[in-house]
PDB file of C-alpha atoms in Angstrom:
ATOM      1  CA  UNK A   1       7.378 -11.042 -15.407  1.00  0.00           C
ATOM      2  CA  UNK A   2       4.375 -12.639 -14.626  1.00  0.00           C
ATOM      3  CA  UNK A   3       1.192 -11.820 -16.773  1.00  0.00           C
ATOM      4  CA  UNK A   4      -2.329 -12.244 -15.687  1.00  0.00           C
ATOM      5  CA  UNK A   5      -5.364 -11.658 -17.951  1.00  0.00           C
ATOM      6  CA  UNK A   6      -8.891 -11.788 -15.592  1.00  0.00           C
ATOM      7  CA  UNK A   7     -10.926 -13.632 -18.061  1.00  0.00           C
ATOM      8  CA  UNK A   8     -14.175 -12.642 -15.856  1.00  0.00           C
ATOM      9  CA  UNK A   9     -13.337  -9.202 -15.679  1.00  0.00           C
ATOM     10  CA  UNK A  10     -12.662  -8.012 -19.554  1.00  0.00           C
ATOM     11  CA  UNK A  11     -11.951  -4.390 -18.183  1.00  0.00           C
ATOM     12  CA  UNK A  12      -9.097  -5.300 -16.152  1.00  0.00           C
ATOM     13  CA  UNK A  13      -5.616  -6.169 -17.916  1.00  0.00           C
ATOM     14  CA  UNK A  14      -2.889  -6.567 -15.527  1.00  0.00           C
ATOM     15  CA  UNK A  15       0.847  -7.077 -16.079  1.00  0.00           C
ATOM     16  CA  UNK A  16       2.573  -7.923 -12.584  1.00  0.00           C
ATOM     17  CA  UNK A  17       6.384  -7.722 -11.895  1.00  0.00           C
ATOM     18  CA  UNK A  18       7.459  -8.766  -8.555  1.00  0.00           C
ATOM     19  CA  UNK A  19       9.994  -7.188  -6.572  1.00  0.00           C
ATOM     20  CA  UNK A  20      11.922  -5.892  -9.581  1.00  0.00           C
ATOM     21  CA  UNK A  21      12.960  -2.528 -10.668  1.00  0.00           C
ATOM     22  CA  UNK A  22      11.427  -0.790 -13.606  1.00  0.00           C
ATOM     23  CA  UNK A  23      13.190   2.118 -15.750  1.00  0.00           C
ATOM     24  CA  UNK A  24      11.501   5.272 -15.037  1.00  0.00           C
ATOM     25  CA  UNK A  25       9.576   6.949 -17.875  1.00  0.00           C
ATOM     26  CA  UNK A  26      10.737  10.133 -19.251  1.00  0.00           C
ATOM     27  CA  UNK A  27       7.351  10.864 -20.201  1.00  0.00           C
ATOM     28  CA  UNK A  28       3.655   9.508 -19.505  1.00  0.00           C
ATOM     29  CA  UNK A  29       1.157   8.929 -22.421  1.00  0.00           C
ATOM     30  CA  UNK A  30      -1.575  11.567 -22.271  1.00  0.00           C
ATOM     31  CA  UNK A  31      -4.077   8.758 -21.493  1.00  0.00           C
ATOM     32  CA  UNK A  32      -2.507   7.277 -18.570  1.00  0.00           C
ATOM     33  CA  UNK A  33      -2.312   7.897 -15.052  1.00  0.00           C
ATOM     34  CA  UNK A  34       1.009   6.588 -13.359  1.00  0.00           C
ATOM     35  CA  UNK A  35       0.460   6.028  -9.774  1.00  0.00           C
ATOM     36  CA  UNK A  36       3.612   5.192  -7.819  1.00  0.00           C
ATOM     37  CA  UNK A  37       1.897   3.795  -4.496  1.00  0.00           C
ATOM     38  CA  UNK A  38       4.414   3.321  -1.547  1.00  0.00           C
ATOM     39  CA  UNK A  39       4.226   1.424   1.608  1.00  0.00           C
ATOM     40  CA  UNK A  40       5.389   3.703   4.629  1.00  0.00           C
ATOM     41  CA  UNK A  41       8.621   3.197   6.350  1.00  0.00           C
ATOM     42  CA  UNK A  42       9.135   0.721   8.979  1.00  0.00           C
ATOM     43  CA  UNK A  43       7.697   1.861  12.674  1.00  0.00           C
ATOM     44  CA  UNK A  44       8.456   0.780  16.128  1.00  0.00           C
ATOM     45  CA  UNK A  45       5.321  -1.438  16.216  1.00  0.00           C
ATOM     46  CA  UNK A  46       6.398  -2.904  12.945  1.00  0.00           C
ATOM     47  CA  UNK A  47       9.472  -3.637  14.528  1.00  0.00           C
ATOM     48  CA  UNK A  48       7.685  -5.156  17.491  1.00  0.00           C
ATOM     49  CA  UNK A  49       4.985  -7.614  15.686  1.00  0.00           C
ATOM     50  CA  UNK A  50       2.392  -4.906  17.102  1.00  0.00           C
ATOM     51  CA  UNK A  51      -0.790  -4.741  14.966  1.00  0.00           C
ATOM     52  CA  UNK A  52      -1.182  -1.038  14.143  1.00  0.00           C
ATOM     53  CA  UNK A  53      -4.282  -0.704  12.283  1.00  0.00           C
ATOM     54  CA  UNK A  54      -5.852   2.882  12.259  1.00  0.00           C
ATOM     55  CA  UNK A  55      -3.823   3.581  15.529  1.00  0.00           C
ATOM     56  CA  UNK A  56      -0.510   5.863  15.453  1.00  0.00           C
ATOM     57  CA  UNK A  57       3.137   4.345  15.369  1.00  0.00           C
ATOM     58  CA  UNK A  58       6.199   6.509  14.981  1.00  0.00           C
ATOM     59  CA  UNK A  59       8.825   5.798  12.076  1.00  0.00           C
ATOM     60  CA  UNK A  60      11.819   4.453  13.716  1.00  0.00           C
ATOM     61  CA  UNK A  61      15.352   4.969  12.826  1.00  0.00           C
ATOM     62  CA  UNK A  62      15.134   2.633  10.005  1.00  0.00           C
ATOM     63  CA  UNK A  63      11.780   3.810   8.994  1.00  0.00           C
ATOM     64  CA  UNK A  64      13.430   6.888   8.636  1.00  0.00           C
ATOM     65  CA  UNK A  65      16.457   5.678   6.535  1.00  0.00           C
ATOM     66  CA  UNK A  66      13.630   4.382   4.387  1.00  0.00           C
ATOM     67  CA  UNK A  67      11.919   7.239   3.849  1.00  0.00           C
ATOM     68  CA  UNK A  68      15.100   9.103   2.888  1.00  0.00           C
ATOM     69  CA  UNK A  69      15.863   6.127   0.660  1.00  0.00           C
ATOM     70  CA  UNK A  70      12.569   6.396  -1.154  1.00  0.00           C
ATOM     71  CA  UNK A  71      12.722  10.011  -1.426  1.00  0.00           C
ATOM     72  CA  UNK A  72      16.068   9.845  -3.168  1.00  0.00           C
ATOM     73  CA  UNK A  73      15.017   7.518  -5.676  1.00  0.00           C
ATOM     74  CA  UNK A  74      11.820   8.997  -6.912  1.00  0.00           C
ATOM     75  CA  UNK A  75      13.496  12.643  -6.425  1.00  0.00           C
ATOM     76  CA  UNK A  76      15.576  11.200  -9.294  1.00  0.00           C
ATOM     77  CA  UNK A  77      12.913  10.235 -11.753  1.00  0.00           C
ATOM     78  CA  UNK A  78      10.175  11.741 -13.562  1.00  0.00           C
ATOM     79  CA  UNK A  79       8.832  14.408 -11.168  1.00  0.00           C
ATOM     80  CA  UNK A  80       5.414  13.606  -9.872  1.00  0.00           C
ATOM     81  CA  UNK A  81       2.565  16.249 -10.179  1.00  0.00           C
ATOM     82  CA  UNK A  82       1.463  15.343  -6.761  1.00  0.00           C
ATOM     83  CA  UNK A  83       2.281  13.535  -3.938  1.00  0.00           C
ATOM     84  CA  UNK A  84      -0.837  11.983  -1.736  1.00  0.00           C
ATOM     85  CA  UNK A  85      -0.931  10.261   1.688  1.00  0.00           C
ATOM     86  CA  UNK A  86      -3.182   8.231   4.060  1.00  0.00           C
ATOM     87  CA  UNK A  87      -3.834  10.680   6.977  1.00  0.00           C
ATOM     88  CA  UNK A  88      -1.881   8.373   9.439  1.00  0.00           C
ATOM     89  CA  UNK A  89       1.267  10.174  10.887  1.00  0.00           C
ATOM     90  CA  UNK A  90       3.903   7.182   9.529  1.00  0.00           C
ATOM     91  CA  UNK A  91       2.691   7.589   5.802  1.00  0.00           C
ATOM     92  CA  UNK A  92       2.468  11.562   5.997  1.00  0.00           C
ATOM     93  CA  UNK A  93       5.843  11.751   7.337  1.00  0.00           C
ATOM     94  CA  UNK A  94       7.062   9.392   4.375  1.00  0.00           C
ATOM     95  CA  UNK A  95       5.099  11.217   1.993  1.00  0.00           C
ATOM     96  CA  UNK A  96       6.766  14.314   3.312  1.00  0.00           C
ATOM     97  CA  UNK A  97      10.344  13.588   2.801  1.00  0.00           C
ATOM     98  CA  UNK A  98       9.495  12.346  -0.864  1.00  0.00           C
ATOM     99  CA  UNK A  99       7.536  15.853  -1.585  1.00  0.00           C
ATOM    100  CA  UNK A 100      10.586  17.608  -0.424  1.00  0.00           C
ATOM    101  CA  UNK A 101      12.655  15.457  -2.660  1.00  0.00           C
ATOM    102  CA  UNK A 102      10.473  15.844  -5.766  1.00  0.00           C
ATOM    103  CA  UNK A 103      10.129  19.916  -4.881  1.00  0.00           C
ATOM    104  CA  UNK A 104       6.176  19.358  -4.215  1.00  0.00           C
ATOM    105  CA  UNK A 105       4.999  22.144  -1.764  1.00  0.00           C
ATOM    106  CA  UNK A 106       2.321  20.129   0.060  1.00  0.00           C
ATOM    107  CA  UNK A 107       1.249  16.684   0.635  1.00  0.00           C
ATOM    108  CA  UNK A 108      -2.330  16.011  -0.387  1.00  0.00           C
ATOM    109  CA  UNK A 109      -4.072  13.926   2.690  1.00  0.00           C
ATOM    110  CA  UNK A 110      -6.636  11.477   1.284  1.00  0.00           C
ATOM    111  CA  UNK A 111      -8.295   9.824   4.696  1.00  0.00           C
ATOM    112  CA  UNK A 112      -9.656   6.888   2.574  1.00  0.00           C
ATOM    113  CA  UNK A 113      -5.764   5.812   2.250  1.00  0.00           C
ATOM    114  CA  UNK A 114      -5.630   4.878   5.736  1.00  0.00           C
ATOM    115  CA  UNK A 115      -4.826   1.356   6.894  1.00  0.00           C
ATOM    116  CA  UNK A 116      -7.772  -1.154   7.708  1.00  0.00           C
ATOM    117  CA  UNK A 117      -9.564  -0.698  10.952  1.00  0.00           C
ATOM    118  CA  UNK A 118      -9.022  -4.227  12.410  1.00  0.00           C
ATOM    119  CA  UNK A 119     -11.075  -3.632  15.788  1.00  0.00           C
ATOM    120  CA  UNK A 120     -10.114  -5.349  19.018  1.00  0.00           C
ATOM    121  CA  UNK A 121      -6.843  -6.551  17.118  1.00  0.00           C
ATOM    122  CA  UNK A 122      -5.462  -3.073  17.139  1.00  0.00           C
ATOM    123  CA  UNK A 123      -2.606  -2.783  19.811  1.00  0.00           C
ATOM    124  CA  UNK A 124      -1.965  -6.355  20.299  1.00  0.00           C
ATOM    125  CA  UNK A 125       1.044  -8.734  19.283  1.00  0.00           C
ATOM    126  CA  UNK A 126       0.373 -10.843  16.222  1.00  0.00           C
ATOM    127  CA  UNK A 127       1.447 -13.958  18.114  1.00  0.00           C
ATOM    128  CA  UNK A 128      -1.533 -13.447  21.096  1.00  0.00           C
ATOM    129  CA  UNK A 129      -4.343 -12.240  19.026  1.00  0.00           C
ATOM    130  CA  UNK A 130      -5.891 -16.032  18.543  1.00  0.00           C
ATOM    131  CA  UNK A 131      -5.930 -16.205  22.472  1.00  0.00           C
ATOM    132  CA  UNK A 132      -6.785 -13.041  23.242  1.00  0.00           C
ATOM    133  CA  UNK A 133      -9.428 -12.316  20.444  1.00  0.00           C
ATOM    134  CA  UNK A 134     -10.586 -15.497  18.996  1.00  0.00           C
ATOM    135  CA  UNK A 135     -13.648 -13.855  17.416  1.00  0.00           C
ATOM    136  CA  UNK A 136     -11.859 -10.926  16.009  1.00  0.00           C
ATOM    137  CA  UNK A 137      -8.825 -13.300  14.841  1.00  0.00           C
ATOM    138  CA  UNK A 138     -11.247 -15.423  12.730  1.00  0.00           C
ATOM    139  CA  UNK A 139     -13.184 -12.627  11.179  1.00  0.00           C
ATOM    140  CA  UNK A 140      -9.669 -11.366  10.010  1.00  0.00           C
ATOM    141  CA  UNK A 141      -8.560 -14.227   8.565  1.00  0.00           C
ATOM    142  CA  UNK A 142     -12.143 -15.318   7.118  1.00  0.00           C
ATOM    143  CA  UNK A 143     -12.696 -15.955   3.502  1.00  0.00           C
ATOM    144  CA  UNK A 144     -16.036 -14.442   4.123  1.00  0.00           C
ATOM    145  CA  UNK A 145     -14.963 -11.160   2.877  1.00  0.00           C
ATOM    146  CA  UNK A 146     -17.812  -9.100   4.177  1.00  0.00           C
ATOM    147  CA  UNK A 147     -17.316 -10.400   7.721  1.00  0.00           C
ATOM    148  CA  UNK A 148     -16.599  -7.020   9.792  1.00  0.00           C
ATOM    149  CA  UNK A 149     -14.006  -7.369  12.456  1.00  0.00           C
ATOM    150  CA  UNK A 150     -15.354  -6.993  16.201  1.00  0.00           C
ATOM    151  CA  UNK A 151     -14.701  -3.807  18.244  1.00  0.00           C
ATOM    152  CA  UNK A 152     -15.401  -1.531  15.114  1.00  0.00           C
ATOM    153  CA  UNK A 153     -13.330  -2.996  12.555  1.00  0.00           C
ATOM    154  CA  UNK A 154     -13.915  -3.094   8.737  1.00  0.00           C
ATOM    155  CA  UNK A 155     -14.743  -6.049   6.480  1.00  0.00           C
ATOM    156  CA  UNK A 156     -12.155  -6.756   3.674  1.00  0.00           C
ATOM    157  CA  UNK A 157     -14.898  -5.796   1.226  1.00  0.00           C
ATOM    158  CA  UNK A 158     -15.039  -2.414   2.656  1.00  0.00           C
ATOM    159  CA  UNK A 159     -11.558  -1.954   2.643  1.00  0.00           C
ATOM    160  CA  UNK A 160     -11.058  -2.737  -0.697  1.00  0.00           C
ATOM    161  CA  UNK A 161     -14.107  -0.746  -2.088  1.00  0.00           C
ATOM    162  CA  UNK A 162     -12.518   2.369  -0.194  1.00  0.00           C
ATOM    163  CA  UNK A 163      -9.048   1.908  -1.250  1.00  0.00           C
ATOM    164  CA  UNK A 164      -9.690   1.153  -4.910  1.00  0.00           C
ATOM    165  CA  UNK A 165     -12.333   4.215  -5.261  1.00  0.00           C
ATOM    166  CA  UNK A 166      -9.383   6.457  -3.835  1.00  0.00           C
ATOM    167  CA  UNK A 167      -7.014   5.368  -6.175  1.00  0.00           C
ATOM    168  CA  UNK A 168      -9.290   5.802  -9.093  1.00  0.00           C
ATOM    169  CA  UNK A 169     -10.420   9.024  -8.008  1.00  0.00           C
ATOM    170  CA  UNK A 170      -6.562  10.072  -7.900  1.00  0.00           C
ATOM    171  CA  UNK A 171      -6.083   8.574 -11.384  1.00  0.00           C
ATOM    172  CA  UNK A 172      -8.879  10.390 -12.772  1.00  0.00           C
ATOM    173  CA  UNK A 173      -7.476  13.950 -11.854  1.00  0.00           C
ATOM    174  CA  UNK A 174      -3.848  13.242 -13.570  1.00  0.00           C
ATOM    175  CA  UNK A 175      -4.321  11.670 -16.705  1.00  0.00           C
ATOM    176  CA  UNK A 176      -0.707  12.008 -18.490  1.00  0.00           C
ATOM    177  CA  UNK A 177       0.983  12.411 -15.267  1.00  0.00           C
ATOM    178  CA  UNK A 178       2.762  10.947 -12.701  1.00  0.00           C
ATOM    179  CA  UNK A 179       1.667  10.816  -9.061  1.00  0.00           C
ATOM    180  CA  UNK A 180       3.065   9.366  -5.928  1.00  0.00           C
ATOM    181  CA  UNK A 181       0.495   8.058  -2.958  1.00  0.00           C
ATOM    182  CA  UNK A 182       1.910   6.437   0.358  1.00  0.00           C
ATOM    183  CA  UNK A 183      -0.133   4.398   1.944  1.00  0.00           C
ATOM    184  CA  UNK A 184      -0.030   1.050   4.069  1.00  0.00           C
ATOM    185  CA  UNK A 185       0.119  -2.888   3.734  1.00  0.00           C
ATOM    186  CA  UNK A 186      -3.259  -3.631   4.211  1.00  0.00           C
ATOM    187  CA  UNK A 187      -4.158  -1.065   1.552  1.00  0.00           C
ATOM    188  CA  UNK A 188      -1.871  -2.242  -0.992  1.00  0.00           C
ATOM    189  CA  UNK A 189      -3.098  -5.643  -0.234  1.00  0.00           C
ATOM    190  CA  UNK A 190      -6.823  -4.850  -0.868  1.00  0.00           C
ATOM    191  CA  UNK A 191      -5.925  -3.117  -4.154  1.00  0.00           C
ATOM    192  CA  UNK A 192      -3.852  -5.818  -5.331  1.00  0.00           C
ATOM    193  CA  UNK A 193      -6.400  -8.749  -4.748  1.00  0.00           C
ATOM    194  CA  UNK A 194      -9.157  -6.457  -5.627  1.00  0.00           C
ATOM    195  CA  UNK A 195      -7.791  -5.626  -9.239  1.00  0.00           C
ATOM    196  CA  UNK A 196      -6.194  -9.015  -9.861  1.00  0.00           C
ATOM    197  CA  UNK A 197      -8.534 -11.260  -8.264  1.00  0.00           C
ATOM    198  CA  UNK A 198      -6.041 -13.477  -6.738  1.00  0.00           C
ATOM    199  CA  UNK A 199      -6.204 -14.748  -3.773  1.00  0.00           C
ATOM    200  CA  UNK A 200      -2.971 -13.187  -2.003  1.00  0.00           C
ATOM    201  CA  UNK A 201      -0.670 -10.009  -2.851  1.00  0.00           C
ATOM    202  CA  UNK A 202       2.253 -11.777  -1.126  1.00  0.00           C
ATOM    203  CA  UNK A 203       4.830 -10.009   1.043  1.00  0.00           C
ATOM    204  CA  UNK A 204       4.568  -6.261   0.971  1.00  0.00           C
ATOM    205  CA  UNK A 205       7.630  -4.615   2.468  1.00  0.00           C
ATOM    206  CA  UNK A 206       7.866  -1.114   4.334  1.00  0.00           C
ATOM    207  CA  UNK A 207       9.253   1.094   1.814  1.00  0.00           C
ATOM    208  CA  UNK A 208       8.429  -0.747  -0.982  1.00  0.00           C
ATOM    209  CA  UNK A 209       7.695   0.865  -4.496  1.00  0.00           C
ATOM    210  CA  UNK A 210       4.459  -0.140  -6.630  1.00  0.00           C
ATOM    211  CA  UNK A 211       3.660   1.180  -9.947  1.00  0.00           C
ATOM    212  CA  UNK A 212       0.432   0.941 -11.452  1.00  0.00           C
ATOM    213  CA  UNK A 213      -0.931   2.349 -14.773  1.00  0.00           C
ATOM    214  CA  UNK A 214      -4.670   3.235 -15.143  1.00  0.00           C
ATOM    215  CA  UNK A 215      -5.911   3.935 -18.837  1.00  0.00           C
ATOM    216  CA  UNK A 216      -9.291   3.192 -20.365  1.00  0.00           C
ATOM    217  CA  UNK A 217     -10.644   2.178 -17.111  1.00  0.00           C
ATOM    218  CA  UNK A 218      -7.870  -0.891 -16.989  1.00  0.00           C
ATOM    219  CA  UNK A 219      -5.404  -1.006 -14.226  1.00  0.00           C
ATOM    220  CA  UNK A 220      -1.847  -2.424 -15.486  1.00  0.00           C
ATOM    221  CA  UNK A 221       0.860  -3.297 -12.557  1.00  0.00           C
ATOM    222  CA  UNK A 222       4.327  -2.254 -13.842  1.00  0.00           C
ATOM    223  CA  UNK A 223       6.087  -3.335 -10.740  1.00  0.00           C
ATOM    224  CA  UNK A 224       5.044  -4.561  -7.265  1.00  0.00           C
ATOM    225  CA  UNK A 225       6.833  -4.614  -3.776  1.00  0.00           C
ATOM    226  CA  UNK A 226      10.025  -3.507  -5.500  1.00  0.00           C
ATOM    227  CA  UNK A 227      12.732  -2.866  -2.487  1.00  0.00           C
ATOM    228  CA  UNK A 228      15.964  -2.344  -4.614  1.00  0.00           C
ATOM    229  CA  UNK A 229      16.611   1.069  -3.505  1.00  0.00           C
ATOM    230  CA  UNK A 230      16.596  -0.478   0.164  1.00  0.00           C
ATOM    231  CA  UNK A 231      19.463  -2.432  -0.310  1.00  0.00           C
ATOM    232  CA  UNK A 232      21.932  -0.289   2.100  1.00  0.00           C
ATOM    233  CA  UNK A 233      19.178   0.515   4.648  1.00  0.00           C
ATOM    234  CA  UNK A 234      17.486  -2.895   4.978  1.00  0.00           C
ATOM    235  CA  UNK A 235      13.787  -3.778   6.033  1.00  0.00           C
ATOM    236  CA  UNK A 236      11.704  -6.519   7.640  1.00  0.00           C
ATOM    237  CA  UNK A 237      12.177  -9.573   5.688  1.00  0.00           C
ATOM    238  CA  UNK A 238       8.597 -10.358   6.841  1.00  0.00           C
ATOM    239  CA  UNK A 239       6.680  -7.645   5.430  1.00  0.00           C
ATOM    240  CA  UNK A 240       3.039  -7.365   5.437  1.00  0.00           C
ATOM    241  CA  UNK A 241       0.973 -10.448   4.604  1.00  0.00           C
ATOM    242  CA  UNK A 242      -2.566 -10.563   5.797  1.00  0.00           C
ATOM    243  CA  UNK A 243      -2.987 -13.811   4.520  1.00  0.00           C
ATOM    244  CA  UNK A 244      -0.723 -15.586   7.540  1.00  0.00           C
ATOM    245  CA  UNK A 245      -0.105 -15.086  11.191  1.00  0.00           C
ATOM    246  CA  UNK A 246       2.929 -12.478  11.563  1.00  0.00           C
ATOM    247  CA  UNK A 247       5.819 -13.781  13.380  1.00  0.00           C
TER     248      UNK A 247
END
């Protein structure tokens, strides 16, 4: 495991395990909130290389199988107190499968967990955005994090603020409990980079499980982009990587 201590932000202490499974806890300490953050299953647009953003795209056959695999894994671990989801259908469908396996009667929808609005890039193929929408392309890949994407898109700072605030609100409700949160690659990237202050979150796979602990205003990453439960189902190797142009 790699350990990262952020010296300029003493309130944050992070332990990051990359693509490794962790043993599910038997009990959560009373002062800890365990947040299992899941990226939704693969969609038709993921497979076709089309940028989704806040637009809807259906889970494809592999995506539904991934949702089943995630549900089977989490259903066999410590029961969560609640299952939360973005309001986009691909996340809700994944969350509903998990909730059923975990015997949770309903999914709590949190709109702030939705994918980043990427303005005029939404609905375009990754390979064509530099030519068709050069200004939006520049804004998306810019290191200027307060730059909004033309066409009604969010800045990276705006995405980070709402994503981390939503996760902290959920954590505050569930001390001593485990909860599941189903969201998107862009949101996961924003959470990781905002908390760790790292320049990249690496690849974030469809159907990946990411375990975070929150206590005493500190975040600990127990695992990151774990896809060990998808060995028999498969997943897109390119994952989500907002730091590089998708191929």
